[in-house]
Amino acid sequence: MKKSISSVLWEALKTFLLAVIIALIIRTYFFQITEVYGQSMYPTLHNRDRLFTNRIVYTLSEPARGDIVILDAPDRAGSYYVKRTIALAGDHISIKDGVVYRNGEALEEQYINGNYTEGDIDTLVPPDTVFVMGDNRGNSHDSRSPDVSFIPVEDIKGKAIFRIWPLDGFGKIE
């Protein structure tokens, strides 16, 4: 029995629409591609890098120290930041003489650009928040700024897992 052209087209349209709906659900709730704008994460990430971002990870677990996260920019509605989680709720964070201390211990931060971190901070990270900074400390608008400050965990939209562009930098992000 032959199918009419209209029934074949209807089946193709239904298949296409189902694929689009599934792709939108995956992109909205599970994974997305995030583009880096600016140099705040240099040398780890560069302007225009494209990152594979896991959007579901923080519904199943809490952010960890050192995670590179995508978050809603608290000072620019509709924008996002890519930053590194430095301290978690309950951690004591301080910056003195260019050195970052977490719970009294100086951090060994091989990933930063340079070896000096500006700021004079001595505070406790409040519950349900994190303290984030860019790896390029001289060129990063982050938790050291009063208009950014502590980031509510609910404002973290995902964890950067690996770089997919440019191809010569393809791989896991540390």
Short mmCIF file of C-alpha atoms in Angstrom, two decimals:
data_model
loop_
_atom_site.label_atom_id
_atom_site.label_comp_id
_atom_site.label_asym_id
_atom_site.label_seq_id
_atom_site.Cartn_x
_atom_site.Cartn_y
_atom_site.Cartn_z
CA MET A 1 0.00 0.00 0.00
CA LYS A 2 1.44 3.34 -1.08
CA LYS A 3 1.52 6.35 1.19
CA SER A 4 0.39 9.68 -0.17
CA ILE A 5 2.87 12.49 -0.51
CA SER A 6 1.03 14.48 2.14
CA SER A 7 1.30 11.64 4.69
CA VAL A 8 5.03 11.23 3.97
CA LEU A 9 5.54 14.99 4.37
CA TRP A 10 3.50 14.97 7.60
CA GLU A 11 5.66 12.14 9.01
CA ALA A 12 8.84 14.00 8.05
CA LEU A 13 7.54 17.21 9.64
CA LYS A 14 6.64 15.39 12.87
CA THR A 15 10.11 13.80 13.01
CA PHE A 16 11.77 17.16 12.41
CA LEU A 17 9.67 18.91 15.08
CA LEU A 18 10.39 16.14 17.59
CA ALA A 19 14.14 16.49 16.91
CA VAL A 20 13.94 20.27 17.40
CA ILE A 21 12.02 19.89 20.66
CA ILE A 22 14.51 17.33 22.00
CA ALA A 23 17.45 19.56 20.99
CA LEU A 24 15.88 22.56 22.75
CA ILE A 25 15.27 20.57 25.93
CA ILE A 26 18.87 19.30 25.94
CA ARG A 27 20.25 22.80 25.33
CA THR A 28 18.00 24.44 27.92
CA TYR A 29 18.35 21.96 30.75
CA PHE A 30 21.44 19.80 30.22
CA PHE A 31 24.24 21.17 28.03
CA GLN A 32 25.10 24.26 26.05
CA ILE A 33 27.94 25.91 24.19
CA THR A 34 29.25 29.05 25.94
CA GLU A 35 31.42 31.64 24.24
CA VAL A 36 34.08 33.46 26.26
CA TYR A 37 34.08 37.25 25.88
CA GLY A 38 37.12 39.14 27.08
CA GLN A 39 40.40 38.23 28.75
CA SER A 40 39.35 37.79 32.40
CA MET A 41 40.17 34.05 32.37
CA TYR A 42 43.49 34.33 30.51
CA PRO A 43 45.72 32.25 30.34
CA THR A 44 43.26 29.38 30.95
CA LEU A 45 40.70 30.68 28.45
CA HIS A 46 40.93 33.20 25.64
CA ASN A 47 38.53 35.65 24.05
CA ARG A 48 36.15 33.82 21.66
CA ASP A 49 36.90 30.34 23.04
CA ARG A 50 33.85 28.09 22.91
CA LEU A 51 33.17 25.87 25.89
CA PHE A 52 31.01 22.81 26.39
CA THR A 53 29.00 23.63 29.51
CA ASN A 54 27.26 21.12 31.76
CA ARG A 55 24.05 22.83 32.93
CA ILE A 56 22.74 20.02 35.12
CA VAL A 57 25.81 19.32 37.28
CA TYR A 58 24.87 21.81 40.02
CA THR A 59 21.35 20.46 40.36
CA LEU A 60 22.98 17.18 41.40
CA SER A 61 25.91 18.55 43.42
CA GLU A 62 27.44 21.74 44.79
CA PRO A 63 30.18 23.75 43.07
CA ALA A 64 33.71 22.74 44.03
CA ARG A 65 36.74 24.93 44.63
CA GLY A 66 38.54 25.44 41.32
CA ASP A 67 35.48 24.83 39.10
CA ILE A 68 35.19 27.16 36.14
CA VAL A 69 31.57 28.27 36.21
CA ILE A 70 29.17 30.17 34.01
CA LEU A 71 27.05 32.57 36.05
CA ASP A 72 24.52 35.33 35.62
CA ALA A 73 26.37 38.65 35.73
CA PRO A 74 24.98 40.34 38.85
CA ASP A 75 25.83 43.80 37.54
CA ARG A 76 24.68 43.38 33.90
CA ALA A 77 21.23 41.92 33.33
CA GLY A 78 21.09 39.42 30.49
CA SER A 79 24.85 38.83 30.52
CA TYR A 80 26.97 36.09 32.00
CA TYR A 81 30.47 35.72 33.40
CA VAL A 82 32.94 32.85 33.17
CA LYS A 83 34.94 32.68 36.42
CA ARG A 84 36.78 30.28 38.71
CA THR A 85 35.26 29.28 42.07
CA ILE A 86 37.82 30.25 44.72
CA ALA A 87 35.87 29.77 47.96
CA LEU A 88 32.64 28.12 49.09
CA ALA A 89 30.07 28.97 51.74
CA GLY A 90 31.69 29.02 55.17
CA ASP A 91 35.22 29.55 53.83
CA HIS A 92 37.28 32.44 55.18
CA ILE A 93 38.79 34.31 52.23
CA SER A 94 41.41 37.02 52.46
CA ILE A 95 43.77 38.82 50.10
CA LYS A 96 46.86 40.40 51.62
CA ASP A 97 49.96 41.70 49.88
CA GLY A 98 48.84 40.19 46.59
CA VAL A 99 48.31 36.67 47.96
CA VAL A 100 44.94 34.91 48.23
CA TYR A 101 44.32 32.95 51.44
CA ARG A 102 41.50 30.48 51.98
CA ASN A 103 40.92 29.36 55.55
CA GLY A 104 44.32 30.76 56.52
CA GLU A 105 46.32 28.93 53.81
CA ALA A 106 47.88 30.67 50.83
CA LEU A 107 46.50 29.31 47.58
CA GLU A 108 48.89 27.86 45.04
CA GLU A 109 47.38 29.21 41.84
CA GLN A 110 49.45 28.06 38.87
CA TYR A 111 46.58 29.00 36.55
CA ILE A 112 46.64 32.78 37.16
CA ASN A 113 48.18 35.37 34.87
CA GLY A 114 51.00 36.84 36.94
CA ASN A 115 51.56 36.26 40.61
CA TYR A 116 49.82 39.20 42.25
CA THR A 117 46.14 39.53 43.16
CA GLU A 118 44.85 43.02 43.89
CA GLY A 119 42.47 43.56 46.74
CA ASP A 120 42.29 43.91 50.47
CA ILE A 121 39.65 41.39 51.47
CA ASP A 122 39.07 39.60 54.75
CA THR A 123 35.64 37.98 54.91
CA LEU A 124 33.59 34.85 55.40
CA VAL A 125 31.65 33.49 52.41
CA PRO A 126 27.93 33.54 53.34
CA PRO A 127 25.68 30.46 53.13
CA ASP A 128 24.47 29.42 49.66
CA THR A 129 27.07 31.58 47.89
CA VAL A 130 30.54 31.26 46.36
CA PHE A 131 33.47 33.64 45.84
CA VAL A 132 34.71 33.74 42.23
CA MET A 133 37.64 35.37 40.45
CA GLY A 134 39.03 35.42 36.95
CA ASP A 135 42.44 33.90 36.28
CA ASN A 136 43.63 37.20 34.80
CA ARG A 137 43.38 39.00 38.14
CA GLY A 138 44.41 42.41 36.77
CA ASN A 139 41.63 42.30 34.17
CA SER A 140 38.71 40.59 35.91
CA HIS A 141 35.47 41.99 37.26
CA ASP A 142 34.68 39.44 39.97
CA SER A 143 33.77 38.86 43.63
CA ARG A 144 36.38 41.40 44.72
CA SER A 145 34.11 44.13 43.32
CA PRO A 146 31.20 45.29 45.51
CA ASP A 147 28.77 45.20 42.56
CA VAL A 148 29.58 41.52 41.93
CA SER A 149 30.44 40.30 45.46
CA PHE A 150 29.36 36.81 46.53
CA ILE A 151 27.53 34.76 43.90
CA PRO A 152 24.37 32.91 44.94
CA VAL A 153 24.75 29.25 43.97
CA GLU A 154 21.37 29.48 42.21
CA ASP A 155 22.88 32.06 39.80
CA ILE A 156 25.49 29.58 38.58
CA LYS A 157 24.20 28.24 35.27
CA GLY A 158 26.75 25.53 34.63
CA LYS A 159 30.27 24.19 34.77
CA ALA A 160 32.68 24.57 31.86
CA ILE A 161 33.84 21.05 31.03
CA PHE A 162 36.04 21.39 27.97
CA ARG A 163 37.00 23.76 25.16
CA ILE A 164 35.64 22.86 21.75
CA TRP A 165 36.97 25.89 19.82
CA PRO A 166 39.53 26.70 18.63
CA LEU A 167 40.43 23.19 17.60
CA ASP A 168 44.08 23.57 18.58
CA GLY A 169 42.91 24.15 22.16
CA PHE A 170 40.30 21.36 22.16
CA GLY A 171 40.22 19.47 25.41
CA LYS A 172 39.41 19.38 29.10
CA ILE A 173 39.62 22.64 31.04
CA GLU A 174 41.53 22.64 34.33
#
